[in-house]
Amino acid sequence: MAAADVRDMLDLPAEGQPRPHKKQKVVEKRPEGITRELYALLGERAPPIAINENKYKGRPKWMNKLRVRPWSMAPFTNNARSDGLVLNHWQRKHESARPPVPAPAPAPAGSQTEVDKPKEEEKEDVSKLPEQEYAFAKYNVKPRLPRRYTDDEYTRHLTSDDWSREETDYLVDLVTDFDIRWVLIADRYDYQPRMDTKPDANALVPAKHHRTMEQLKARYYKIAATMLSIEHPPSEMSEAEFELHEKMLKFDPDRERDRKELAALQLNRTADEVREEAMLLEELKRITSNEQNFITERRELYSRLEVPISVGNTTMYQSSAGLSQLLQTLLQADKSKKRRSILGDSAIPSPAGQTPSTAGGLGRAETPVTQAANKKGSITSKEPNQMVRTLTSAEEARYGVQHHERVSAGVQFRSDRAQRLTQAKSNVQTQKLANALSELEIPVRLFMPTERVCKDFEKLIQSVNMLLDARKVSEKVESEIRVLEAAKMERERKSREAAGISGPSADPEHPHVKKETEDSDTGLLGHSTGPQNTQGNGVQQGDGNHKRSASVLSGVSDKSNKRQRR
Amino acid sequence: MNPSNPPQAAEYGGDEVSAIVLDPGYSTTRAGFAGEDAPKSLIPTYYGKYNADGQEKLVFGDDVFVTPRPGLSIYNPIGKDGIVEDWDMAERVWEHSFMSRLTGTKAGNPFQNGLNDVSADELPTEMEVESEEKPLSDSPLLMTEPGWNPAKAREKTIEIAMEKWDTPAFYLARTGVLAAFASGKASALVIDIGASNISVTPIHDGMILKRGVQHSPLGGDYISSQIKAIFKANSPQPITITPHYLISSKSAVEAGQPPQAIYKTFPADKAPDASYRALLEERTLSEFKECVVQVWPGPTRLSAPSPTGVSNEDMARTTPGRPFEFPDGYNQVFGVERFRAVESLFDAKAAIPDPDSSFPPPTPAQTIPELVKASLAGVDVDLRPHLLANVVVTGGSSLLYGFTDRLNHELMQMFPGPRVRVTAPGNTSERRFGSWIGGSILASLGTFHQMWISKKEYEEHGPNIVEKRCK
């Protein structure tokens, strides 16, 4: 019977912990140099100090029997040198030159030859050694520099106003000497122009021309790039060469100088600046570490905001509106599910499986209802008693929480709602609204559609609508008045004609009426504006066409004034 | 590792050619074989001169300290700025440095050295006399020089090495570079506190940056002069240093009490020169520097108030003093004075005025922080942070107690932005012989052997080759 079976029967936990080790007997090793009897007397506890000393361990005994391999002071030359300097160093003698075991001595008669033999071998060694490559010569590496220019090439490609031929030569020599280490080149750069004219004229000693590292680099890179492109035209260059060529061509000394100035500033910061920078860096670190926290919190908040009121509360479904809403949500959820399956999304997450954290920002925007439904499920199943905080009105204002009597499904923008207000039923009306808004210098699309702004906008639109209605009515009334007056005049004229008397009181009325008809004509042409007083009209005409369409409100107000006067 | 196997050459890159490394300084001259960890031969650069039997005689090495010969006067072939002034004597001193311990004098004629009994008639009449035996004919020689050594002095050096000593190969390296090598760095800012000079040398890729080399005379000798000024102003009575050779016997006295010693007197015609006394006083002073003098650890200057409001000087007063006994038995506990002696290395205003001193009062530009600043200003910006992260401290006077701490504080205050890191070997001999050790490393590297100036090259190109090769 296996141990697992027994465990199973006895309801013991499966092999959770490893079994305790068997207590091992610690057998202390008896140190060398102590007899067994003496060691036994010591008992269990080891003495606090070491009894035996550490002895120097020499080479193992078997090594003593080995033959000593000889070393010899041998001369060598270094291939990295051109002058063939011979120095001496200790070197192992060649093993191969010698038989591994010294040959047994031959007859005493041959002793003379025996003495000579090793000498010859030594000579062989010596003569052989210098042939070997000196081991360190391979470290003598030089950077690859472009070919030196010829006179012809210099005059054709490289002449410069700033650089004489001599100085250029000096620079290239220096670059070769210091293996393109610019720090050193700039440090040692000390070109003294040859003074051909009047060496004794002290007054005419030119001020020493100090070249910065950037100038040196710019000049050298130009030379090197030119030489490179002469050797291989850019089209034939290898990739590395071309890269180098490009890099050298693109060297910008001014930018480099600016960079160095900045670097110097950075280096010479005061202690305060350094402290401030450290503090800012610390702050940044804190912010970035908090950001993650913040994101998770915000996600949680979002998920909480999208939570529909929990199912436990059935009061909202008791009204017919509530029921219809529920039906709608369910239908939409169904629809979106179908759509998904059509789209080939085989793995539809079960409502309970989809947690708020998996719902990305995009998914939420696309299928808000599904998620709302899912959430509902998940919350009821997973977190049934999630805390719901009731907010005071001040807090509601602060967090921007609103309660809508009727929430339509899906996301909608407040600005869209505001936009919808500006759309009237007829195009003409819409146009009029737009005109009114533009006169008030309010953009058709609100910049900052906060709740308060939207409310005010709504009010504004309402009053504008009201004004437009009032104008319509007033126009109608006025035209009726005009018709009736005309009819009345006609009647009077007829009666006067009939009576043969012309009424002097009617004369002052005439111009007024005429003007008003004119005004209404212009108003018709300019697709707005009711009757106006003469002065305003004149100004408008002088100003040009585009202004004529303005002032719905002023026109309206004028009109109302007039009406009041009348 | 099996001791019978040699180390792989590639592991440490060494290939010893039994070169001699000669590191001449103002106070001492160091010489030894390359590949060793300390110079075998350490002699004072000072030499003595006296007249005996109507002949002028010279004393070299440690012998100068020993016997107060009549009329013995002490000279130094090297000038105050570290450049050789007296070439003939410098050559003799240097020759002594390696002849006495390293190469030895050449074996004379075995018939004449008195060890072999040869009857007079057996003496060969014709002997090849090797009169032109030269001391260094089988060892390459690596010599050091300060970073501001003029070209003429360099050419003179190679002339001596090649023509007088007959060395097969020669190289002249900068002390700063070698000190950086000794710390295992190819790029560093080397602060060398020597006897006659302090110098700051920026090194890049094993070469000095000439525009950044700065030096000033506030070295060990200047500190000695400051200590003397402190002794003069000492209360209750000024202290005079009586060197050991003038003391016959002494008895113990209480601290601050006048000494009770029996002095030796020399009649005027037997007495050594005043320079001899000065040399021995200097020895006592260096003992004083080792035992008593301390650098105020910082972070602020000694004269500045500390963050707690108490002035640093008062803080220094509260630390326990250090006793010192002079050769004549006089002893005293030194309190805050011991900080003042070196404060002027960092703060020129803190210098103790002394009209008798041969050193003019230091200017602010001569202090160490200013030297570092000037040195870095002469170097490319991109290099500066790297140099500050690799500050190497070397030279015997840098062993003053608390010196590196203070230097670190000063540099951090001056450059709060970049990382400052001061490297100073804790081992006394590594600090004192930093440049020699670097030379020892360099001359035993296999890759270095292509750099030697060989005799043949010297003959071809003349002494000017040293400018081309030893850049």
mmCIF file with all atom_site columns, N, CA and C in Angstrom, chain A residues 63 69 78 80-81 83 85 88-89 92 134 136 139-140 177 181 183-184 186-189 210 213 259-260 264 267 269 271, chain B residues 2 5-6 15-17 140 205 207-211 380-384 416-417 446-447 449-450 452 454 456-457 471:
data_model
loop_
_atom_site.group_PDB
_atom_site.id
_atom_site.type_symbol
_atom_site.label_atom_id
_atom_site.label_alt_id
_atom_site.label_comp_id
_atom_site.label_asym_id
_atom_site.label_entity_id
_atom_site.label_seq_id
_atom_site.pdbx_PDB_ins_code
_atom_site.Cartn_x
_atom_site.Cartn_y
_atom_site.Cartn_z
_atom_site.occupancy
_atom_site.B_iso_or_equiv
_atom_site.pdbx_formal_charge
_atom_site.auth_seq_id
_atom_site.auth_comp_id
_atom_site.auth_asym_id
_atom_site.auth_atom_id
_atom_site.pdbx_PDB_model_num
ATOM 1   N N  . MET A 1 63  ? 55.604 15.442 -7.292  1.00 0.00 ? 63  MET A N  1
ATOM 2   C CA . MET A 1 63  ? 56.165 16.459 -8.178  1.00 0.00 ? 63  MET A CA 1
ATOM 3   C C  . MET A 1 63  ? 57.675 16.555 -8.054  1.00 0.00 ? 63  MET A C  1
ATOM 4   N N  . ARG A 1 69  ? 61.919 21.802 -15.388 1.00 0.00 ? 69  ARG A N  1
ATOM 5   C CA . ARG A 1 69  ? 61.999 22.292 -16.769 1.00 0.00 ? 69  ARG A CA 1
ATOM 6   C C  . ARG A 1 69  ? 62.780 23.589 -16.781 1.00 0.00 ? 69  ARG A C  1
ATOM 7   N N  . ASN A 1 78  ? 60.868 42.378 -31.403 1.00 0.00 ? 78  ASN A N  1
ATOM 8   C CA . ASN A 1 78  ? 59.446 42.695 -31.432 1.00 0.00 ? 78  ASN A CA 1
ATOM 9   C C  . ASN A 1 78  ? 59.089 43.130 -32.846 1.00 0.00 ? 78  ASN A C  1
ATOM 10  N N  . ALA A 1 80  ? 56.582 44.588 -33.807 1.00 0.00 ? 80  ALA A N  1
ATOM 11  C CA . ALA A 1 80  ? 55.919 45.882 -33.856 1.00 0.00 ? 80  ALA A CA 1
ATOM 12  C C  . ALA A 1 80  ? 56.925 47.022 -33.948 1.00 0.00 ? 80  ALA A C  1
ATOM 13  N N  . ARG A 1 81  ? 58.187 46.701 -33.757 1.00 0.00 ? 81  ARG A N  1
ATOM 14  C CA . ARG A 1 81  ? 59.205 47.746 -33.861 1.00 0.00 ? 81  ARG A CA 1
ATOM 15  C C  . ARG A 1 81  ? 59.830 47.682 -35.236 1.00 0.00 ? 81  ARG A C  1
ATOM 16  N N  . ASP A 1 83  ? 63.008 48.935 -35.642 1.00 0.00 ? 83  ASP A N  1
ATOM 17  C CA . ASP A 1 83  ? 64.469 49.040 -35.545 1.00 0.00 ? 83  ASP A CA 1
ATOM 18  C C  . ASP A 1 83  ? 65.136 47.746 -35.100 1.00 0.00 ? 83  ASP A C  1
ATOM 19  N N  . LEU A 1 85  ? 65.116 46.150 -32.211 1.00 0.00 ? 85  LEU A N  1
ATOM 20  C CA . LEU A 1 85  ? 65.716 46.179 -30.879 1.00 0.00 ? 85  LEU A CA 1
ATOM 21  C C  . LEU A 1 85  ? 65.655 44.790 -30.263 1.00 0.00 ? 85  LEU A C  1
ATOM 22  N N  . ASN A 1 88  ? 66.059 41.061 -23.741 1.00 0.00 ? 88  ASN A N  1
ATOM 23  C CA . ASN A 1 88  ? 66.143 39.709 -23.185 1.00 0.00 ? 88  ASN A CA 1
ATOM 24  C C  . ASN A 1 88  ? 65.023 39.470 -22.199 1.00 0.00 ? 88  ASN A C  1
ATOM 25  N N  . HIS A 1 89  ? 64.445 38.306 -22.271 1.00 0.00 ? 89  HIS A N  1
ATOM 26  C CA . HIS A 1 89  ? 63.496 37.925 -21.227 1.00 0.00 ? 89  HIS A CA 1
ATOM 27  C C  . HIS A 1 89  ? 63.649 36.436 -20.928 1.00 0.00 ? 89  HIS A C  1
ATOM 28  N N  . ARG A 1 92  ? 60.812 29.712 -21.238 1.00 0.00 ? 92  ARG A N  1
ATOM 29  C CA . ARG A 1 92  ? 60.937 28.267 -21.114 1.00 0.00 ? 92  ARG A CA 1
ATOM 30  C C  . ARG A 1 92  ? 61.734 27.745 -22.277 1.00 0.00 ? 92  ARG A C  1
ATOM 31  N N  . TYR A 1 134 ? 56.502 37.565 -31.898 1.00 0.00 ? 134 TYR A N  1
ATOM 32  C CA . TYR A 1 134 ? 56.445 38.034 -30.516 1.00 0.00 ? 134 TYR A CA 1
ATOM 33  C C  . TYR A 1 134 ? 54.970 38.135 -30.106 1.00 0.00 ? 134 TYR A C  1
ATOM 34  N N  . PHE A 1 136 ? 53.173 39.709 -28.130 1.00 0.00 ? 136 PHE A N  1
ATOM 35  C CA . PHE A 1 136 ? 52.429 40.943 -27.896 1.00 0.00 ? 136 PHE A CA 1
ATOM 36  C C  . PHE A 1 136 ? 52.385 41.856 -29.111 1.00 0.00 ? 136 PHE A C  1
ATOM 37  N N  . TYR A 1 139 ? 49.049 43.070 -30.600 1.00 0.00 ? 139 TYR A N  1
ATOM 38  C CA . TYR A 1 139 ? 48.229 44.134 -30.011 1.00 0.00 ? 139 TYR A CA 1
ATOM 39  C C  . TYR A 1 139 ? 48.538 45.496 -30.614 1.00 0.00 ? 139 TYR A C  1
ATOM 40  N N  . ASN A 1 140 ? 49.524 45.533 -31.461 1.00 0.00 ? 140 ASN A N  1
ATOM 41  C CA . ASN A 1 140 ? 49.891 46.812 -32.068 1.00 0.00 ? 140 ASN A CA 1
ATOM 42  C C  . ASN A 1 140 ? 48.953 47.076 -33.237 1.00 0.00 ? 140 ASN A C  1
ATOM 43  N N  . ASP A 1 177 ? 49.105 60.634 -35.596 1.00 0.00 ? 177 ASP A N  1
ATOM 44  C CA . ASP A 1 177 ? 49.932 60.370 -34.418 1.00 0.00 ? 177 ASP A CA 1
ATOM 45  C C  . ASP A 1 177 ? 49.101 59.932 -33.237 1.00 0.00 ? 177 ASP A C  1
ATOM 46  N N  . ARG A 1 181 ? 42.263 60.363 -31.553 1.00 0.00 ? 181 ARG A N  1
ATOM 47  C CA . ARG A 1 181 ? 41.692 60.646 -30.236 1.00 0.00 ? 181 ARG A CA 1
ATOM 48  C C  . ARG A 1 181 ? 41.593 62.155 -30.109 1.00 0.00 ? 181 ARG A C  1
ATOM 49  N N  . VAL A 1 183 ? 40.359 64.323 -28.107 1.00 0.00 ? 183 VAL A N  1
ATOM 50  C CA . VAL A 1 183 ? 40.683 65.044 -26.880 1.00 0.00 ? 183 VAL A CA 1
ATOM 51  C C  . VAL A 1 183 ? 42.171 65.376 -26.866 1.00 0.00 ? 183 VAL A C  1
ATOM 52  N N  . LEU A 1 184 ? 42.961 64.385 -27.231 1.00 0.00 ? 184 LEU A N  1
ATOM 53  C CA . LEU A 1 184 ? 44.405 64.596 -27.229 1.00 0.00 ? 184 LEU A CA 1
ATOM 54  C C  . LEU A 1 184 ? 44.827 65.518 -28.368 1.00 0.00 ? 184 LEU A C  1
ATOM 55  N N  . ALA A 1 186 ? 43.141 67.912 -29.793 1.00 0.00 ? 186 ALA A N  1
ATOM 56  C CA . ALA A 1 186 ? 42.821 69.303 -29.478 1.00 0.00 ? 186 ALA A CA 1
ATOM 57  C C  . ALA A 1 186 ? 43.738 69.825 -28.393 1.00 0.00 ? 186 ALA A C  1
ATOM 58  N N  . ASP A 1 187 ? 44.146 68.951 -27.490 1.00 0.00 ? 187 ASP A N  1
ATOM 59  C CA . ASP A 1 187 ? 45.016 69.391 -26.409 1.00 0.00 ? 187 ASP A CA 1
ATOM 60  C C  . ASP A 1 187 ? 46.412 69.738 -26.923 1.00 0.00 ? 187 ASP A C  1
ATOM 61  N N  . ARG A 1 188 ? 46.902 68.942 -27.836 1.00 0.00 ? 188 ARG A N  1
ATOM 62  C CA . ARG A 1 188 ? 48.284 69.165 -28.285 1.00 0.00 ? 188 ARG A CA 1
ATOM 63  C C  . ARG A 1 188 ? 48.368 70.054 -29.516 1.00 0.00 ? 188 ARG A C  1
ATOM 64  N N  . TYR A 1 189 ? 47.235 70.430 -30.061 1.00 0.00 ? 189 TYR A N  1
ATOM 65  C CA . TYR A 1 189 ? 47.262 71.199 -31.296 1.00 0.00 ? 189 TYR A CA 1
ATOM 66  C C  . TYR A 1 189 ? 47.952 72.526 -31.049 1.00 0.00 ? 189 TYR A C  1
ATOM 67  N N  . HIS A 1 210 ? 43.886 80.163 -32.264 1.00 0.00 ? 210 HIS A N  1
ATOM 68  C CA . HIS A 1 210 ? 43.452 79.040 -31.430 1.00 0.00 ? 210 HIS A CA 1
ATOM 69  C C  . HIS A 1 210 ? 42.309 78.320 -32.121 1.00 0.00 ? 210 HIS A C  1
ATOM 70  N N  . MET A 1 213 ? 38.224 72.232 -30.812 1.00 0.00 ? 213 MET A N  1
ATOM 71  C CA . MET A 1 213 ? 38.133 70.842 -31.256 1.00 0.00 ? 213 MET A CA 1
ATOM 72  C C  . MET A 1 213 ? 37.126 70.702 -32.395 1.00 0.00 ? 213 MET A C  1
ATOM 73  N N  . ARG A 1 259 ? 26.211 72.140 -27.973 1.00 0.00 ? 259 ARG A N  1
ATOM 74  C CA . ARG A 1 259 ? 26.037 71.011 -27.063 1.00 0.00 ? 259 ARG A CA 1
ATOM 75  C C  . ARG A 1 259 ? 27.046 71.079 -25.922 1.00 0.00 ? 259 ARG A C  1
ATOM 76  N N  . LYS A 1 260 ? 28.258 71.449 -26.276 1.00 0.00 ? 260 LYS A N  1
ATOM 77  C CA . LYS A 1 260 ? 29.287 71.502 -25.241 1.00 0.00 ? 260 LYS A CA 1
ATOM 78  C C  . LYS A 1 260 ? 29.015 72.627 -24.262 1.00 0.00 ? 260 LYS A C  1
ATOM 79  N N  . ALA A 1 264 ? 28.591 72.164 -20.337 1.00 0.00 ? 264 ALA A N  1
ATOM 80  C CA . ALA A 1 264 ? 29.335 72.905 -19.318 1.00 0.00 ? 264 ALA A CA 1
ATOM 81  C C  . ALA A 1 264 ? 28.366 73.505 -18.301 1.00 0.00 ? 264 ALA A C  1
ATOM 82  N N  . LEU A 1 267 ? 27.280 70.932 -16.027 1.00 0.00 ? 267 LEU A N  1
ATOM 83  C CA . LEU A 1 267 ? 28.328 70.510 -15.095 1.00 0.00 ? 267 LEU A CA 1
ATOM 84  C C  . LEU A 1 267 ? 28.495 71.520 -13.976 1.00 0.00 ? 267 LEU A C  1
ATOM 85  N N  . ARG A 1 269 ? 26.439 73.360 -12.360 1.00 0.00 ? 269 ARG A N  1
ATOM 86  C CA . ARG A 1 269 ? 25.265 73.737 -11.609 1.00 0.00 ? 269 ARG A CA 1
ATOM 87  C C  . ARG A 1 269 ? 25.637 73.999 -10.162 1.00 0.00 ? 269 ARG A C  1
ATOM 88  N N  . ALA A 1 271 ? 24.813 73.958 -6.030  1.00 0.00 ? 271 ALA A N  1
ATOM 89  C CA . ALA A 1 271 ? 24.283 72.891 -5.175  1.00 0.00 ? 271 ALA A CA 1
ATOM 90  C C  . ALA A 1 271 ? 22.765 72.960 -5.116  1.00 0.00 ? 271 ALA A C  1
ATOM 91  N N  . ASN B 2 2   ? 48.604 25.629 -9.799  1.00 0.00 ? 2   ASN B N  1
ATOM 92  C CA . ASN B 2 2   ? 49.815 24.829 -9.649  1.00 0.00 ? 2   ASN B CA 1
ATOM 93  C C  . ASN B 2 2   ? 51.034 25.744 -9.655  1.00 0.00 ? 2   ASN B C  1
ATOM 94  N N  . ASN B 2 5   ? 53.586 25.880 -12.584 1.00 0.00 ? 5   ASN B N  1
ATOM 95  C CA . ASN B 2 5   ? 53.281 26.403 -13.916 1.00 0.00 ? 5   ASN B CA 1
ATOM 96  C C  . ASN B 2 5   ? 53.418 27.912 -13.919 1.00 0.00 ? 5   ASN B C  1
ATOM 97  N N  . PRO B 2 6   ? 53.994 28.425 -14.929 1.00 0.00 ? 6   PRO B N  1
ATOM 98  C CA . PRO B 2 6   ? 54.061 29.894 -15.006 1.00 0.00 ? 6   PRO B CA 1
ATOM 99  C C  . PRO B 2 6   ? 52.680 30.439 -15.341 1.00 0.00 ? 6   PRO B C  1
ATOM 100 N N  . ASP B 2 15  ? 55.751 40.818 -19.479 1.00 0.00 ? 15  ASP B N  1
ATOM 101 C CA . ASP B 2 15  ? 56.908 40.222 -20.123 1.00 0.00 ? 15  ASP B CA 1
ATOM 102 C C  . ASP B 2 15  ? 58.099 41.022 -19.632 1.00 0.00 ? 15  ASP B C  1
ATOM 103 N N  . GLU B 2 16  ? 58.797 40.448 -18.672 1.00 0.00 ? 16  GLU B N  1
ATOM 104 C CA . GLU B 2 16  ? 59.801 41.264 -18.012 1.00 0.00 ? 16  GLU B CA 1
ATOM 105 C C  . GLU B 2 16  ? 61.117 41.214 -18.748 1.00 0.00 ? 16  GLU B C  1
ATOM 106 N N  . VAL B 2 17  ? 61.686 42.384 -18.942 1.00 0.00 ? 17  VAL B N  1
ATOM 107 C CA . VAL B 2 17  ? 62.951 42.454 -19.662 1.00 0.00 ? 17  VAL B CA 1
ATOM 108 C C  . VAL B 2 17  ? 64.032 43.029 -18.755 1.00 0.00 ? 17  VAL B C  1
ATOM 109 N N  . PRO B 2 140 ? 67.230 48.102 -19.978 1.00 0.00 ? 140 PRO B N  1
ATOM 110 C CA . PRO B 2 140 ? 66.433 49.238 -20.450 1.00 0.00 ? 140 PRO B CA 1
ATOM 111 C C  . PRO B 2 140 ? 66.067 50.123 -19.254 1.00 0.00 ? 140 PRO B C  1
ATOM 112 N N  . ASP B 2 205 ? 43.458 58.349 -21.701 1.00 0.00 ? 205 ASP B N  1
ATOM 113 C CA . ASP B 2 205 ? 44.011 57.237 -22.466 1.00 0.00 ? 205 ASP B CA 1
ATOM 114 C C  . ASP B 2 205 ? 45.514 57.092 -22.273 1.00 0.00 ? 205 ASP B C  1
ATOM 115 N N  . MET B 2 207 ? 47.684 59.399 -21.605 1.00 0.00 ? 207 MET B N  1
ATOM 116 C CA . MET B 2 207 ? 48.500 60.540 -22.008 1.00 0.00 ? 207 MET B CA 1
ATOM 117 C C  . MET B 2 207 ? 48.028 61.756 -21.241 1.00 0.00 ? 207 MET B C  1
ATOM 118 N N  . ILE B 2 208 ? 48.977 62.617 -20.923 1.00 0.00 ? 208 ILE B N  1
ATOM 119 C CA . ILE B 2 208 ? 48.555 63.798 -20.174 1.00 0.00 ? 208 ILE B CA 1
ATOM 120 C C  . ILE B 2 208 ? 47.915 64.793 -21.129 1.00 0.00 ? 208 ILE B C  1
ATOM 121 N N  . LEU B 2 209 ? 47.034 65.614 -20.590 1.00 0.00 ? 209 LEU B N  1
ATOM 122 C CA . LEU B 2 209 ? 46.470 66.718 -21.359 1.00 0.00 ? 209 LEU B CA 1
ATOM 123 C C  . LEU B 2 209 ? 47.213 67.966 -20.920 1.00 0.00 ? 209 LEU B C  1
ATOM 124 N N  . LYS B 2 210 ? 48.067 68.428 -21.814 1.00 0.00 ? 210 LYS B N  1
ATOM 125 C CA . LYS B 2 210 ? 49.022 69.463 -21.405 1.00 0.00 ? 210 LYS B CA 1
ATOM 126 C C  . LYS B 2 210 ? 48.339 70.732 -20.945 1.00 0.00 ? 210 LYS B C  1
ATOM 127 N N  . ARG B 2 211 ? 47.186 71.047 -21.566 1.00 0.00 ? 211 ARG B N  1
ATOM 128 C CA . ARG B 2 211 ? 46.551 72.315 -21.200 1.00 0.00 ? 211 ARG B CA 1
ATOM 129 C C  . ARG B 2 211 ? 45.925 72.251 -19.822 1.00 0.00 ? 211 ARG B C  1
ATOM 130 N N  . ASP B 2 380 ? 38.516 69.292 -22.254 1.00 0.00 ? 380 ASP B N  1
ATOM 131 C CA . ASP B 2 380 ? 37.239 69.240 -22.962 1.00 0.00 ? 380 ASP B CA 1
ATOM 132 C C  . ASP B 2 380 ? 36.090 68.905 -22.004 1.00 0.00 ? 380 ASP B C  1
ATOM 133 N N  . VAL B 2 381 ? 34.951 69.555 -22.263 1.00 0.00 ? 381 VAL B N  1
ATOM 134 C CA . VAL B 2 381 ? 33.811 69.416 -21.336 1.00 0.00 ? 381 VAL B CA 1
ATOM 135 C C  . VAL B 2 381 ? 33.373 67.967 -21.186 1.00 0.00 ? 381 VAL B C  1
ATOM 136 N N  . ASP B 2 382 ? 33.381 67.251 -22.274 1.00 0.00 ? 382 ASP B N  1
ATOM 137 C CA . ASP B 2 382 ? 32.869 65.885 -22.227 1.00 0.00 ? 382 ASP B CA 1
ATOM 138 C C  . ASP B 2 382 ? 33.684 65.009 -21.293 1.00 0.00 ? 382 ASP B C  1
ATOM 139 N N  . LEU B 2 383 ? 34.932 65.430 -21.087 1.00 0.00 ? 383 LEU B N  1
ATOM 140 C CA . LEU B 2 383 ? 35.831 64.594 -20.309 1.00 0.00 ? 383 LEU B CA 1
ATOM 141 C C  . LEU B 2 383 ? 35.717 64.863 -18.816 1.00 0.00 ? 383 LEU B C  1
ATOM 142 N N  . ARG B 2 384 ? 35.212 66.050 -18.465 1.00 0.00 ? 384 ARG B N  1
ATOM 143 C CA . ARG B 2 384 ? 35.302 66.482 -17.067 1.00 0.00 ? 384 ARG B CA 1
ATOM 144 C C  . ARG B 2 384 ? 34.595 65.558 -16.087 1.00 0.00 ? 384 ARG B C  1
ATOM 145 N N  . PRO B 2 416 ? 28.904 70.085 -7.401  1.00 0.00 ? 416 PRO B N  1
ATOM 146 C CA . PRO B 2 416 ? 27.837 69.304 -6.785  1.00 0.00 ? 416 PRO B CA 1
ATOM 147 C C  . PRO B 2 416 ? 27.125 68.381 -7.764  1.00 0.00 ? 416 PRO B C  1
ATOM 148 N N  . GLY B 2 417 ? 27.210 68.714 -9.041  1.00 0.00 ? 417 GLY B N  1
ATOM 149 C CA . GLY B 2 417 ? 26.472 67.921 -10.023 1.00 0.00 ? 417 GLY B CA 1
ATOM 150 C C  . GLY B 2 417 ? 27.068 66.562 -10.276 1.00 0.00 ? 417 GLY B C  1
ATOM 151 N N  . GLY B 2 446 ? 54.223 43.396 -21.773 1.00 0.00 ? 446 GLY B N  1
ATOM 152 C CA . GLY B 2 446 ? 54.700 42.930 -23.072 1.00 0.00 ? 446 GLY B CA 1
ATOM 153 C C  . GLY B 2 446 ? 54.396 43.909 -24.183 1.00 0.00 ? 446 GLY B C  1
ATOM 154 N N  . THR B 2 447 ? 53.243 44.555 -24.085 1.00 0.00 ? 447 THR B N  1
ATOM 155 C CA . THR B 2 447 ? 52.863 45.477 -25.155 1.00 0.00 ? 447 THR B CA 1
ATOM 156 C C  . THR B 2 447 ? 53.649 46.767 -25.119 1.00 0.00 ? 447 THR B C  1
ATOM 157 N N  . HIS B 2 449 ? 56.880 47.038 -24.911 1.00 0.00 ? 449 HIS B N  1
ATOM 158 C CA . HIS B 2 449 ? 58.251 46.959 -25.422 1.00 0.00 ? 449 HIS B CA 1
ATOM 159 C C  . HIS B 2 449 ? 58.424 47.547 -26.803 1.00 0.00 ? 449 HIS B C  1
ATOM 160 N N  . GLN B 2 450 ? 57.311 47.830 -27.479 1.00 0.00 ? 450 GLN B N  1
ATOM 161 C CA . GLN B 2 450 ? 57.468 48.483 -28.772 1.00 0.00 ? 450 GLN B CA 1
ATOM 162 C C  . GLN B 2 450 ? 57.658 49.989 -28.617 1.00 0.00 ? 450 GLN B C  1
ATOM 163 N N  . TRP B 2 452 ? 59.814 51.513 -26.408 1.00 0.00 ? 452 TRP B N  1
ATOM 164 C CA . TRP B 2 452 ? 61.158 51.932 -26.017 1.00 0.00 ? 452 TRP B CA 1
ATOM 165 C C  . TRP B 2 452 ? 61.845 52.700 -27.143 1.00 0.00 ? 452 TRP B C  1
ATOM 166 N N  . SER B 2 454 ? 65.139 52.897 -28.743 1.00 0.00 ? 454 SER B N  1
ATOM 167 C CA . SER B 2 454 ? 66.353 52.083 -28.705 1.00 0.00 ? 454 SER B CA 1
ATOM 168 C C  . SER B 2 454 ? 67.557 52.956 -29.012 1.00 0.00 ? 454 SER B C  1
ATOM 169 N N  . LYS B 2 456 ? 69.635 52.513 -31.257 1.00 0.00 ? 456 LYS B N  1
ATOM 170 C CA . LYS B 2 456 ? 69.761 52.732 -32.690 1.00 0.00 ? 456 LYS B CA 1
ATOM 171 C C  . LYS B 2 456 ? 68.908 53.926 -33.132 1.00 0.00 ? 456 LYS B C  1
ATOM 172 N N  . GLU B 2 457 ? 67.703 53.963 -32.603 1.00 0.00 ? 457 GLU B N  1
ATOM 173 C CA . GLU B 2 457 ? 66.824 55.071 -32.963 1.00 0.00 ? 457 GLU B CA 1
ATOM 174 C C  . GLU B 2 457 ? 67.390 56.398 -32.473 1.00 0.00 ? 457 GLU B C  1
ATOM 175 N N  . LYS B 2 471 ? 55.064 61.062 -25.942 1.00 0.00 ? 471 LYS B N  1
ATOM 176 C CA . LYS B 2 471 ? 54.167 62.195 -26.105 1.00 0.00 ? 471 LYS B CA 1
ATOM 177 C C  . LYS B 2 471 ? 53.374 62.441 -24.824 1.00 0.00 ? 471 LYS B C  1
#
